[in-house]
């Protein structure tokens, strides 16, 4: 056995080194941990949650659960319209949704997939309370007791709940007998009771919705006839006998009368298609596709914008990056080759706009570039441009490119400069003294060594520009806006957060791929900002 | 048969009303409005006098009304309501009320009666378009043109269709980046009668027709998102004709002496007013109600008209409208409701827009991006 | 390159001067917008327009009213105060956490170094509008928790939220600049200090800190400017009571175009120049300390 090397404390050197290494690792991690934790909690997780909205679609099944369930068995190829049962479920769901003010949100959600649905929900939201009135009136005509809130509470509530102190009652509870004997009524009434209990009038003074009466009629006329058991009271027995003779009403007709759109097959297909709690539809929309009952199709011609915008964002970001290389390279060269004091003064010129409010710089470009702006005025004054033919340099792609090149140029110059500073000038002199022309010396000797700087600057500029939004918004008009502007629009105006998240996710994936490429090519440590 | 909403609101408010005196009122208040001359008029006419009477109160203006619906929805979802009172246009108020994001109020219970005792609901009349909406002003979106365009050879635009007449009135237009108003004007200038506009817009063919008309000026239009942008373009000469709110034009023409002239044809009436976000804690609600009672009384609404040319929403305020606070000129002739200006006004159907806004917004944005 | 050798040919001379002109033009491009805003901020009118009076150099076309407005109007004073509260605190958080982490990252043998680096740089990579919305929901909940569980006032939590959000945005800049300084850091210095009996804390403050100070300072300044110039996130995360200067400028541009914005910007340019000069002086000092003579 070979004698092992020993450290001063008597352990083997190997284990001692290992221990030191472990301690070093631990120390490094301890130093990193607070920031890592901070960024994870305050940034990475919230952003992740935001992006997750791109697949969430629980709103449909949460808002109209019964309808979603009933609709599952509907086949649009055999029946142009869902049957009465679906409409009845829908009326019950809508009643709750309207009281909770959730129906217009669902309308807006479905409207993203089939324009026009929103107004159906809005309009019928105003009418749904009247549905079932025919039945309700007959119950009340039969016995005015049906109009009393108390009747219903006695019939359906849990005895323990009734016994509780009326001023401090817990949340409404159904009795088990009511639940089994009158399942439909209990189902709707439970929701009514929950909402009425929270209202200022309280359950004791609120008359049930028409749909509660409607559900009771359903229960009483169901086959086989319900076993009323202990529920049987003269009032209920009387109603059970009379119910089969009631004049009925079609909820389907009521919906179609309220808004014609409910008679449209496509509308119900949309609801059916978008019932599942998770959806790919936002991502599909984000690439100009749409999910239809017959599979995935391209979006209508006049709605295809996102692919175009993604391409435009990429092309314009590349253009801006190219412009930054062209303008940044000579400046960085000059900076790297001037004596330090002069170079630092020049650096201040480079950094000055970098540190002037972005908003102000962008508005200044507006003043400079517009048709009645400074540059056009100068050109007209010189005589290069006719007064009635001024250049359009803003509110279009040109405006965005000029203003963004200006804003991002320092991000190109600084990394380039820090790389160029490390290239010894003697290399160029050596090349020249060996007979290379100026151009060859530059192109074959200097330029290759500055490529990492170009790489660093380019990626930085490209990543920053691809996500820009304020500058294009102010100077981009309609042809110079980026995908971020659409994201912002969907977040703050159209409220289509799912689509915004999907667009954002796609953008983020592109940026991360670039970041990865950048890290492979240059290494993220090699970015230097000033200093 | 439903839980009557009005009843719910009344009870909630009586509760709030009684607690208002018993309970502490919050001393911080965030009021959301539109910024610019309009917000300044509110500041001068209501807030400053209120703060003078209540020196403990600190009020912040937040100029987020353009995104009010989105922000309120986000606040609701996050359960973090930072606003106390929000100034919105009628259509937004309807939408917020629909979604339960705005509180329903009993106007007579929380607002002052007119000096002669007329209850608030009668004094405001039809302008109370929703249970959540407390009207302040009637304004109009209208057009103005530069008076010094040489290329027009002395012609001056006489009606709304000058917007679409690039032959006689060449030059850049500036219009709002939204379908509302623009689609109506397009149809009107395509020969649709005022009363048929919304019926036409409801059909796909009608929409095609409106967009086709807008296509004719699409390339010579700068789309604005805030009223200030449009005034800036017109003042610069960057645009020669375009839309904005009549009060902004008033400020540019009368207060800043810009070479602009109003085009009162087919001005689109709209309303603007307050909503109280639903779910305010009691102390903040009490403060808001206290402020609101003061800020919407007859005299305050009339005072506002001294700073901006919008018509006060109370009938009883109209006779009290006098002169501009600084310039001393009569304000009545500059009001959108003035008979001379209102000869050919178009009444926007905000109920219709509440239904069709989503649909047409999507199509309009796609049209713009193409 | 700096000086033209005497033996340069005519072609070289022409190129030499053409090149300088080109660079001069590019630098002009960089500062042109700033040059534009300075005269416009003295505009007597309320628009971003060079009026005929201004072009004729008529004194009536100019006025200091926008400066007066900036320094007296609470609409501007409060945002300025808010920015001056928020930016320094955000900077302190970014700089302290960022510097520690950068030192940690610069040690050899850090596991998952690339991934950790990517996470820490992420606030710079994620498009701002997405960050803003995502952070909105998170900070709303955080704010509620702070108000209900910790009993802080609404206004205090408002500041904390914006400060934390801005700190996160500033961190990548600190990480990047400090790691860059540490790449050139000679680790034998810390070992030497340890050898001579210094505790790790002493080593850090007495040896390491002064040497990486320029990186920390420039990182800190970037973080400061990030917060000072940030408008998207604060619009979402902040409440009106925390309205910052860029927020006021943003609404100013959107709602009430007024050259006060330009007056504010001009003041800020002046402040930037002072800050930049400070950095330059600090840098020169540190070079002297490190014994590097200016080349």
mmCIF file of N, CA, C and O in Angstrom, chain A residues 53 99 101 104-105 108 111 115-116 118-119 122-123 126 129 140 196 200-201 206-208 210 301-305 308 312 370-372 395 473 477-478 486 489 491-492 495 497, chain B residues 1-5 7-8 11-12 67 69-70 73-74 76-77 95 97-101 104 172 177 222-223 225 236-238 354-356 358-359 361 363 365-366 368-370:
data_model
loop_
_atom_site.group_PDB
_atom_site.id
_atom_site.type_symbol
_atom_site.label_atom_id
_atom_site.label_comp_id
_atom_site.label_asym_id
_atom_site.label_seq_id
_atom_site.Cartn_x
_atom_site.Cartn_y
_atom_site.Cartn_z
ATOM 1 N N UNK A 53 -50.515 31.556 -17.970
ATOM 2 C CA UNK A 53 -51.844 31.978 -18.417
ATOM 3 C C UNK A 53 -52.093 31.652 -19.885
ATOM 4 O O UNK A 53 -53.228 31.641 -20.332
ATOM 5 N N UNK A 99 -75.499 36.903 -11.831
ATOM 6 C CA UNK A 99 -75.517 37.484 -10.491
ATOM 7 C C UNK A 99 -74.102 37.771 -9.997
ATOM 8 O O UNK A 99 -73.870 38.712 -9.260
ATOM 9 N N UNK A 101 -71.687 38.473 -11.967
ATOM 10 C CA UNK A 101 -71.045 39.310 -12.995
ATOM 11 C C UNK A 101 -69.871 38.601 -13.654
ATOM 12 O O UNK A 101 -68.807 39.182 -13.812
ATOM 13 N N UNK A 104 -70.037 38.243 -18.690
ATOM 14 C CA UNK A 104 -69.446 39.025 -19.780
ATOM 15 C C UNK A 104 -67.965 38.679 -19.949
ATOM 16 O O UNK A 104 -67.427 38.779 -21.030
ATOM 17 N N UNK A 105 -67.336 38.241 -18.844
ATOM 18 C CA UNK A 105 -65.937 37.823 -18.990
ATOM 19 C C UNK A 105 -65.848 36.568 -19.829
ATOM 20 O O UNK A 105 -64.965 36.434 -20.671
ATOM 21 N N UNK A 108 -66.316 37.562 -23.326
ATOM 22 C CA UNK A 108 -65.099 38.124 -23.928
ATOM 23 C C UNK A 108 -64.101 37.012 -24.242
ATOM 24 O O UNK A 108 -63.445 37.039 -25.271
ATOM 25 N N UNK A 111 -65.244 35.261 -27.230
ATOM 26 C CA UNK A 111 -65.214 36.184 -28.361
ATOM 27 C C UNK A 111 -63.858 36.175 -29.064
ATOM 28 O O UNK A 111 -63.754 36.469 -30.240
ATOM 29 N N UNK A 115 -65.674 35.845 -33.084
ATOM 30 C CA UNK A 115 -66.120 37.217 -32.881
ATOM 31 C C UNK A 115 -67.637 37.288 -32.950
ATOM 32 O O UNK A 115 -68.248 36.742 -33.865
ATOM 33 N N UNK A 116 -68.247 37.919 -31.992
ATOM 34 C CA UNK A 116 -69.698 38.062 -31.980
ATOM 35 C C UNK A 116 -70.336 37.417 -30.759
ATOM 36 O O UNK A 116 -71.457 37.741 -30.397
ATOM 37 N N UNK A 118 -69.440 37.629 -27.658
ATOM 38 C CA UNK A 118 -69.500 38.545 -26.526
ATOM 39 C C UNK A 118 -70.861 39.217 -26.411
ATOM 40 O O UNK A 118 -71.452 39.268 -25.335
ATOM 41 N N UNK A 119 -71.371 39.696 -27.544
ATOM 42 C CA UNK A 119 -72.641 40.414 -27.469
ATOM 43 C C UNK A 119 -73.799 39.478 -27.140
ATOM 44 O O UNK A 119 -74.772 39.905 -26.521
ATOM 45 N N UNK A 122 -73.762 39.225 -23.409
ATOM 46 C CA UNK A 122 -74.190 40.475 -22.810
ATOM 47 C C UNK A 122 -75.712 40.633 -22.894
ATOM 48 O O UNK A 122 -76.382 40.947 -21.921
ATOM 49 N N UNK A 123 -76.226 40.393 -24.096
ATOM 50 C CA UNK A 123 -77.664 40.609 -24.302
ATOM 51 C C UNK A 123 -78.485 39.618 -23.491
ATOM 52 O O UNK A 123 -79.418 39.989 -22.776
ATOM 53 N N UNK A 126 -78.996 40.040 -19.825
ATOM 54 C CA UNK A 126 -80.047 40.936 -19.357
ATOM 55 C C UNK A 126 -81.401 40.225 -19.316
ATOM 56 O O UNK A 126 -82.311 40.667 -18.637
ATOM 57 N N UNK A 129 -82.872 36.355 -16.433
ATOM 58 C CA UNK A 129 -83.655 36.323 -15.196
ATOM 59 C C UNK A 129 -85.133 36.077 -15.486
ATOM 60 O O UNK A 129 -85.867 35.589 -14.631
ATOM 61 N N UNK A 140 -97.010 30.048 -8.515
ATOM 62 C CA UNK A 140 -97.538 31.060 -7.600
ATOM 63 C C UNK A 140 -99.055 31.166 -7.706
ATOM 64 O O UNK A 140 -99.761 31.344 -6.710
ATOM 65 N N UNK A 196 -77.863 34.901 -2.327
ATOM 66 C CA UNK A 196 -78.845 35.719 -1.615
ATOM 67 C C UNK A 196 -78.390 35.982 -0.190
ATOM 68 O O UNK A 196 -78.609 37.057 0.366
ATOM 69 N N UNK A 200 -77.461 42.145 0.678
ATOM 70 C CA UNK A 200 -77.961 42.909 1.834
ATOM 71 C C UNK A 200 -79.374 42.500 2.251
ATOM 72 O O UNK A 200 -79.715 42.582 3.420
ATOM 73 N N UNK A 201 -80.189 42.044 1.291
ATOM 74 C CA UNK A 201 -81.554 41.664 1.655
ATOM 75 C C UNK A 201 -81.559 40.386 2.463
ATOM 76 O O UNK A 201 -82.475 40.145 3.243
ATOM 77 N N UNK A 206 -85.459 37.249 -0.041
ATOM 78 C CA UNK A 206 -85.243 37.159 -1.488
ATOM 79 C C UNK A 206 -86.084 36.037 -2.083
ATOM 80 O O UNK A 206 -86.042 34.900 -1.619
ATOM 81 N N UNK A 207 -86.845 36.385 -3.106
ATOM 82 C CA UNK A 207 -87.623 35.368 -3.795
ATOM 83 C C UNK A 207 -86.705 34.620 -4.756
ATOM 84 O O UNK A 207 -85.873 35.242 -5.411
ATOM 85 N N UNK A 208 -86.809 33.305 -4.819
ATOM 86 C CA UNK A 208 -85.890 32.548 -5.680
ATOM 87 C C UNK A 208 -85.992 32.963 -7.147
ATOM 88 O O UNK A 208 -86.990 33.529 -7.587
ATOM 89 N N UNK A 210 -86.418 32.505 -11.165
ATOM 90 C CA UNK A 210 -87.376 31.733 -11.955
ATOM 91 C C UNK A 210 -86.842 30.342 -12.250
ATOM 92 O O UNK A 210 -87.589 29.377 -12.315
ATOM 93 N N UNK A 301 -58.137 35.706 -43.369
ATOM 94 C CA UNK A 301 -57.153 36.602 -44.014
ATOM 95 C C UNK A 301 -57.008 37.929 -43.287
ATOM 96 O O UNK A 301 -55.901 38.375 -42.993
ATOM 97 N N UNK A 302 -58.155 38.534 -42.930
ATOM 98 C CA UNK A 302 -58.057 39.868 -42.328
ATOM 99 C C UNK A 302 -57.723 39.837 -40.837
ATOM 100 O O UNK A 302 -57.802 40.835 -40.157
ATOM 101 N N UNK A 303 -57.369 38.659 -40.332
ATOM 102 C CA UNK A 303 -56.960 38.596 -38.929
ATOM 103 C C UNK A 303 -55.542 38.061 -38.776
ATOM 104 O O UNK A 303 -55.081 37.849 -37.665
ATOM 105 N N UNK A 304 -54.867 37.796 -39.897
ATOM 106 C CA UNK A 304 -53.508 37.258 -39.784
ATOM 107 C C UNK A 304 -52.525 38.389 -39.543
ATOM 108 O O UNK A 304 -52.187 39.129 -40.464
ATOM 109 N N UNK A 305 -52.051 38.485 -38.318
ATOM 110 C CA UNK A 305 -51.102 39.559 -38.069
ATOM 111 C C UNK A 305 -49.871 39.121 -37.308
ATOM 112 O O UNK A 305 -48.820 39.718 -37.415
ATOM 113 N N UNK A 308 -46.646 37.804 -39.187
ATOM 114 C CA UNK A 308 -46.099 38.978 -39.839
ATOM 115 C C UNK A 308 -45.341 39.860 -38.835
ATOM 116 O O UNK A 308 -44.245 40.326 -39.099
ATOM 117 N N UNK A 312 -41.504 40.717 -38.669
ATOM 118 C CA UNK A 312 -41.102 42.108 -38.721
ATOM 119 C C UNK A 312 -40.200 42.450 -37.532
ATOM 120 O O UNK A 312 -39.175 43.117 -37.690
ATOM 121 N N UNK A 370 -39.959 64.317 -37.880
ATOM 122 C CA UNK A 370 -41.265 64.442 -38.520
ATOM 123 C C UNK A 370 -41.210 65.336 -39.755
ATOM 124 O O UNK A 370 -40.221 66.006 -40.017
ATOM 125 N N UNK A 371 -42.320 65.309 -40.508
ATOM 126 C CA UNK A 371 -42.297 65.995 -41.800
ATOM 127 C C UNK A 371 -42.067 67.492 -41.646
ATOM 128 O O UNK A 371 -41.428 68.109 -42.476
ATOM 129 N N UNK A 372 -42.606 68.065 -40.581
ATOM 130 C CA UNK A 372 -42.351 69.473 -40.325
ATOM 131 C C UNK A 372 -41.220 69.612 -39.309
ATOM 132 O O UNK A 372 -41.120 70.618 -38.625
ATOM 133 N N UNK A 395 -43.321 57.662 -37.697
ATOM 134 C CA UNK A 395 -44.596 56.970 -37.737
ATOM 135 C C UNK A 395 -44.558 55.850 -38.762
ATOM 136 O O UNK A 395 -45.545 55.517 -39.386
ATOM 137 N N UNK A 473 -43.834 52.276 -29.988
ATOM 138 C CA UNK A 473 -45.173 52.806 -29.740
ATOM 139 C C UNK A 473 -45.237 54.293 -30.084
ATOM 140 O O UNK A 473 -46.201 54.771 -30.663
ATOM 141 N N UNK A 477 -45.709 54.376 -35.600
ATOM 142 C CA UNK A 477 -46.918 54.426 -36.400
ATOM 143 C C UNK A 477 -47.543 53.044 -36.458
ATOM 144 O O UNK A 477 -47.644 52.362 -35.441
ATOM 145 N N UNK A 478 -47.970 52.608 -37.663
ATOM 146 C CA UNK A 478 -48.528 51.262 -37.739
ATOM 147 C C UNK A 478 -47.550 50.282 -38.361
ATOM 148 O O UNK A 478 -47.603 49.101 -38.066
ATOM 149 N N UNK A 486 -48.044 44.575 -29.492
ATOM 150 C CA UNK A 486 -49.278 43.790 -29.461
ATOM 151 C C UNK A 486 -49.462 43.164 -28.088
ATOM 152 O O UNK A 486 -50.570 43.063 -27.583
ATOM 153 N N UNK A 489 -50.733 45.795 -25.988
ATOM 154 C CA UNK A 489 -52.129 46.068 -26.331
ATOM 155 C C UNK A 489 -53.050 45.019 -25.709
ATOM 156 O O UNK A 489 -54.084 45.355 -25.127
ATOM 157 N N UNK A 491 -52.470 43.236 -23.155
ATOM 158 C CA UNK A 491 -52.483 43.321 -21.700
ATOM 159 C C UNK A 491 -53.304 44.505 -21.225
ATOM 160 O O UNK A 491 -54.118 44.388 -20.327
ATOM 161 N N UNK A 492 -53.141 45.658 -21.873
ATOM 162 C CA UNK A 492 -53.822 46.809 -21.280
ATOM 163 C C UNK A 492 -55.104 47.236 -21.983
ATOM 164 O O UNK A 492 -55.921 47.895 -21.363
ATOM 165 N N UNK A 495 -57.467 43.163 -23.014
ATOM 166 C CA UNK A 495 -57.571 42.294 -21.845
ATOM 167 C C UNK A 495 -57.458 40.813 -22.190
ATOM 168 O O UNK A 495 -57.878 39.957 -21.430
ATOM 169 N N UNK A 497 -55.302 38.415 -21.860
ATOM 170 C CA UNK A 497 -54.023 38.113 -21.226
ATOM 171 C C UNK A 497 -53.463 36.772 -21.643
ATOM 172 O O UNK A 497 -52.255 36.577 -21.661
ATOM 173 N N UNK B 1 -87.795 39.256 -10.342
ATOM 174 C CA UNK B 1 -87.536 37.974 -9.763
ATOM 175 C C UNK B 1 -86.082 37.845 -9.307
ATOM 176 O O UNK B 1 -85.741 37.076 -8.439
ATOM 177 N N UNK B 2 -85.209 38.511 -9.988
ATOM 178 C CA UNK B 2 -83.811 38.415 -9.548
ATOM 179 C C UNK B 2 -83.618 39.285 -8.303
ATOM 180 O O UNK B 2 -84.476 40.070 -7.943
ATOM 181 N N UNK B 3 -82.487 39.107 -7.693
ATOM 182 C CA UNK B 3 -82.178 39.978 -6.562
ATOM 183 C C UNK B 3 -82.063 41.355 -7.160
ATOM 184 O O UNK B 3 -81.178 41.614 -7.953
ATOM 185 N N UNK B 4 -82.939 42.194 -6.835
ATOM 186 C CA UNK B 4 -82.899 43.455 -7.558
ATOM 187 C C UNK B 4 -81.621 44.201 -7.204
ATOM 188 O O UNK B 4 -81.305 44.431 -6.041
ATOM 189 N N UNK B 5 -80.933 44.527 -8.264
ATOM 190 C CA UNK B 5 -79.608 45.117 -8.088
ATOM 191 C C UNK B 5 -79.707 46.442 -7.360
ATOM 192 O O UNK B 5 -78.906 46.759 -6.489
ATOM 193 N N UNK B 7 -81.800 47.336 -5.207
ATOM 194 C CA UNK B 7 -82.016 47.133 -3.775
ATOM 195 C C UNK B 7 -80.692 46.828 -3.079
ATOM 196 O O UNK B 7 -80.380 47.385 -2.046
ATOM 197 N N UNK B 8 -79.939 45.926 -3.702
ATOM 198 C CA UNK B 8 -78.652 45.574 -3.116
ATOM 199 C C UNK B 8 -77.812 46.827 -2.921
ATOM 200 O O UNK B 8 -77.240 47.049 -1.863
ATOM 201 N N UNK B 11 -79.085 49.220 -0.125
ATOM 202 C CA UNK B 11 -78.782 48.791 1.234
ATOM 203 C C UNK B 11 -77.306 48.969 1.513
ATOM 204 O O UNK B 11 -76.916 49.459 2.562
ATOM 205 N N UNK B 12 -76.486 48.576 0.530
ATOM 206 C CA UNK B 12 -75.048 48.693 0.722
ATOM 207 C C UNK B 12 -74.703 50.141 1.023
ATOM 208 O O UNK B 12 -73.883 50.430 1.885
ATOM 209 N N UNK B 67 -56.467 53.108 -19.483
ATOM 210 C CA UNK B 67 -56.386 51.660 -19.256
ATOM 211 C C UNK B 67 -57.228 51.247 -18.056
ATOM 212 O O UNK B 67 -56.961 50.218 -17.438
ATOM 213 N N UNK B 69 -60.102 49.907 -17.506
ATOM 214 C CA UNK B 69 -60.773 48.607 -17.439
ATOM 215 C C UNK B 69 -59.755 47.501 -17.169
ATOM 216 O O UNK B 69 -59.950 46.647 -16.295
ATOM 217 N N UNK B 70 -58.629 47.553 -17.889
ATOM 218 C CA UNK B 70 -57.607 46.522 -17.703
ATOM 219 C C UNK B 70 -57.035 46.559 -16.301
ATOM 220 O O UNK B 70 -56.887 45.528 -15.645
ATOM 221 N N UNK B 73 -59.494 45.312 -13.686
ATOM 222 C CA UNK B 73 -59.658 43.869 -13.728
ATOM 223 C C UNK B 73 -58.457 43.184 -13.072
ATOM 224 O O UNK B 73 -58.608 42.230 -12.309
ATOM 225 N N UNK B 74 -57.263 43.714 -13.356
ATOM 226 C CA UNK B 74 -56.065 43.134 -12.754
ATOM 227 C C UNK B 74 -56.080 43.325 -11.247
ATOM 228 O O UNK B 74 -55.748 42.418 -10.489
ATOM 229 N N UNK B 76 -58.651 43.594 -9.389
ATOM 230 C CA UNK B 76 -59.663 42.706 -8.839
ATOM 231 C C UNK B 76 -59.102 41.302 -8.702
ATOM 232 O O UNK B 76 -59.266 40.650 -7.671
ATOM 233 N N UNK B 77 -58.404 40.852 -9.739
ATOM 234 C CA UNK B 77 -57.838 39.504 -9.709
ATOM 235 C C UNK B 77 -56.784 39.379 -8.620
ATOM 236 O O UNK B 77 -56.693 38.366 -7.938
ATOM 237 N N UNK B 95 -69.093 48.590 -19.202
ATOM 238 C CA UNK B 95 -68.334 47.357 -19.180
ATOM 239 C C UNK B 95 -67.915 47.004 -17.744
ATOM 240 O O UNK B 95 -68.017 45.862 -17.318
ATOM 241 N N UNK B 97 -69.365 47.958 -15.053
ATOM 242 C CA UNK B 97 -70.557 47.640 -14.287
ATOM 243 C C UNK B 97 -70.990 46.205 -14.597
ATOM 244 O O UNK B 97 -71.306 45.438 -13.701
ATOM 245 N N UNK B 98 -70.943 45.862 -15.874
ATOM 246 C CA UNK B 98 -71.267 44.505 -16.320
ATOM 247 C C UNK B 98 -70.429 43.462 -15.604
ATOM 248 O O UNK B 98 -70.895 42.389 -15.269
ATOM 249 N N UNK B 99 -69.144 43.757 -15.444
ATOM 250 C CA UNK B 99 -68.237 42.770 -14.881
ATOM 251 C C UNK B 99 -68.188 42.839 -13.360
ATOM 252 O O UNK B 99 -67.385 42.144 -12.747
ATOM 253 N N UNK B 100 -69.004 43.708 -12.792
ATOM 254 C CA UNK B 100 -69.016 43.795 -11.341
ATOM 255 C C UNK B 100 -67.773 44.462 -10.778
ATOM 256 O O UNK B 100 -67.468 44.312 -9.606
ATOM 257 N N UNK B 101 -67.048 45.200 -11.620
ATOM 258 C CA UNK B 101 -65.830 45.850 -11.142
ATOM 259 C C UNK B 101 -66.118 47.249 -10.618
ATOM 260 O O UNK B 101 -65.291 47.851 -9.951
ATOM 261 N N UNK B 104 -72.380 49.590 -7.726
ATOM 262 C CA UNK B 104 -73.669 50.186 -8.078
ATOM 263 C C UNK B 104 -74.058 51.156 -6.981
ATOM 264 O O UNK B 104 -73.863 50.880 -5.803
ATOM 265 N N UNK B 172 -52.044 65.099 -44.326
ATOM 266 C CA UNK B 172 -52.150 63.997 -43.374
ATOM 267 C C UNK B 172 -53.296 64.220 -42.406
ATOM 268 O O UNK B 172 -53.535 65.331 -41.956
ATOM 269 N N UNK B 177 -56.653 55.697 -32.678
ATOM 270 C CA UNK B 177 -56.368 54.306 -33.009
ATOM 271 C C UNK B 177 -57.402 53.397 -32.357
ATOM 272 O O UNK B 177 -57.115 52.648 -31.427
ATOM 273 N N UNK B 222 -52.144 59.481 -39.416
ATOM 274 C CA UNK B 222 -51.357 59.149 -38.232
ATOM 275 C C UNK B 222 -52.361 58.770 -37.163
ATOM 276 O O UNK B 222 -53.283 59.525 -36.877
ATOM 277 N N UNK B 223 -52.198 57.586 -36.571
ATOM 278 C CA UNK B 223 -53.180 57.138 -35.576
ATOM 279 C C UNK B 223 -52.707 57.536 -34.206
ATOM 280 O O UNK B 223 -51.609 57.175 -33.800
ATOM 281 N N UNK B 225 -53.110 57.678 -29.958
ATOM 282 C CA UNK B 225 -53.717 56.929 -28.864
ATOM 283 C C UNK B 225 -54.083 57.855 -27.714
ATOM 284 O O UNK B 225 -54.838 57.478 -26.843
ATOM 285 N N UNK B 236 -48.096 71.146 -34.877
ATOM 286 C CA UNK B 236 -46.852 71.070 -35.642
ATOM 287 C C UNK B 236 -47.048 71.266 -37.125
ATOM 288 O O UNK B 236 -46.090 71.485 -37.848
ATOM 289 N N UNK B 237 -48.284 71.024 -37.604
ATOM 290 C CA UNK B 237 -48.499 70.982 -39.032
ATOM 291 C C UNK B 237 -48.199 69.614 -39.593
ATOM 292 O O UNK B 237 -48.209 69.390 -40.798
ATOM 293 N N UNK B 238 -47.899 68.670 -38.704
ATOM 294 C CA UNK B 238 -47.621 67.306 -39.142
ATOM 295 C C UNK B 238 -48.889 66.697 -39.742
ATOM 296 O O UNK B 238 -48.835 65.943 -40.698
ATOM 297 N N UNK B 354 -70.863 48.588 -26.396
ATOM 298 C CA UNK B 354 -70.548 47.650 -25.313
ATOM 299 C C UNK B 354 -70.644 46.221 -25.831
ATOM 300 O O UNK B 354 -69.883 45.352 -25.431
ATOM 301 N N UNK B 355 -71.586 45.983 -26.752
ATOM 302 C CA UNK B 355 -71.735 44.647 -27.320
ATOM 303 C C UNK B 355 -70.704 44.330 -28.395
ATOM 304 O O UNK B 355 -70.256 43.208 -28.521
ATOM 305 N N UNK B 356 -70.367 45.322 -29.204
ATOM 306 C CA UNK B 356 -69.573 45.002 -30.396
ATOM 307 C C UNK B 356 -68.115 45.424 -30.314
ATOM 308 O O UNK B 356 -67.357 45.255 -31.244
ATOM 309 N N UNK B 358 -65.441 44.400 -28.604
ATOM 310 C CA UNK B 358 -64.427 43.348 -28.727
ATOM 311 C C UNK B 358 -64.243 42.919 -30.175
ATOM 312 O O UNK B 358 -63.133 42.821 -30.673
ATOM 313 N N UNK B 359 -65.378 42.646 -30.827
ATOM 314 C CA UNK B 359 -65.327 42.135 -32.189
ATOM 315 C C UNK B 359 -64.636 43.134 -33.112
ATOM 316 O O UNK B 359 -63.737 42.794 -33.875
ATOM 317 N N UNK B 361 -62.848 45.767 -32.381
ATOM 318 C CA UNK B 361 -61.475 46.090 -31.982
ATOM 319 C C UNK B 361 -60.509 45.115 -32.638
ATOM 320 O O UNK B 361 -59.487 45.517 -33.198
ATOM 321 N N UNK B 363 -60.885 43.303 -35.273
ATOM 322 C CA UNK B 363 -60.787 43.488 -36.712
ATOM 323 C C UNK B 363 -60.024 44.774 -37.055
ATOM 324 O O UNK B 363 -59.214 44.800 -37.987
ATOM 325 N N UNK B 365 -57.703 46.311 -35.294
ATOM 326 C CA UNK B 365 -56.264 46.187 -35.039
ATOM 327 C C UNK B 365 -55.596 45.359 -36.127
ATOM 328 O O UNK B 365 -54.477 45.663 -36.542
ATOM 329 N N UNK B 366 -56.290 44.311 -36.583
ATOM 330 C CA UNK B 366 -55.723 43.508 -37.667
ATOM 331 C C UNK B 366 -55.620 44.344 -38.931
ATOM 332 O O UNK B 366 -54.617 44.295 -39.652
ATOM 333 N N UNK B 368 -55.242 47.538 -39.123
ATOM 334 C CA UNK B 368 -54.141 48.493 -38.977
ATOM 335 C C UNK B 368 -52.796 47.833 -39.239
ATOM 336 O O UNK B 368 -51.918 48.413 -39.868
ATOM 337 N N UNK B 369 -52.654 46.607 -38.735
ATOM 338 C CA UNK B 369 -51.347 45.957 -38.816
ATOM 339 C C UNK B 369 -51.056 45.448 -40.222
ATOM 340 O O UNK B 369 -49.935 45.069 -40.525
ATOM 341 N N UNK B 370 -52.082 45.409 -41.073
ATOM 342 C CA UNK B 370 -51.849 44.850 -42.406
ATOM 343 C C UNK B 370 -51.331 45.873 -43.402
ATOM 344 O O UNK B 370 -51.625 47.037 -43.285
#
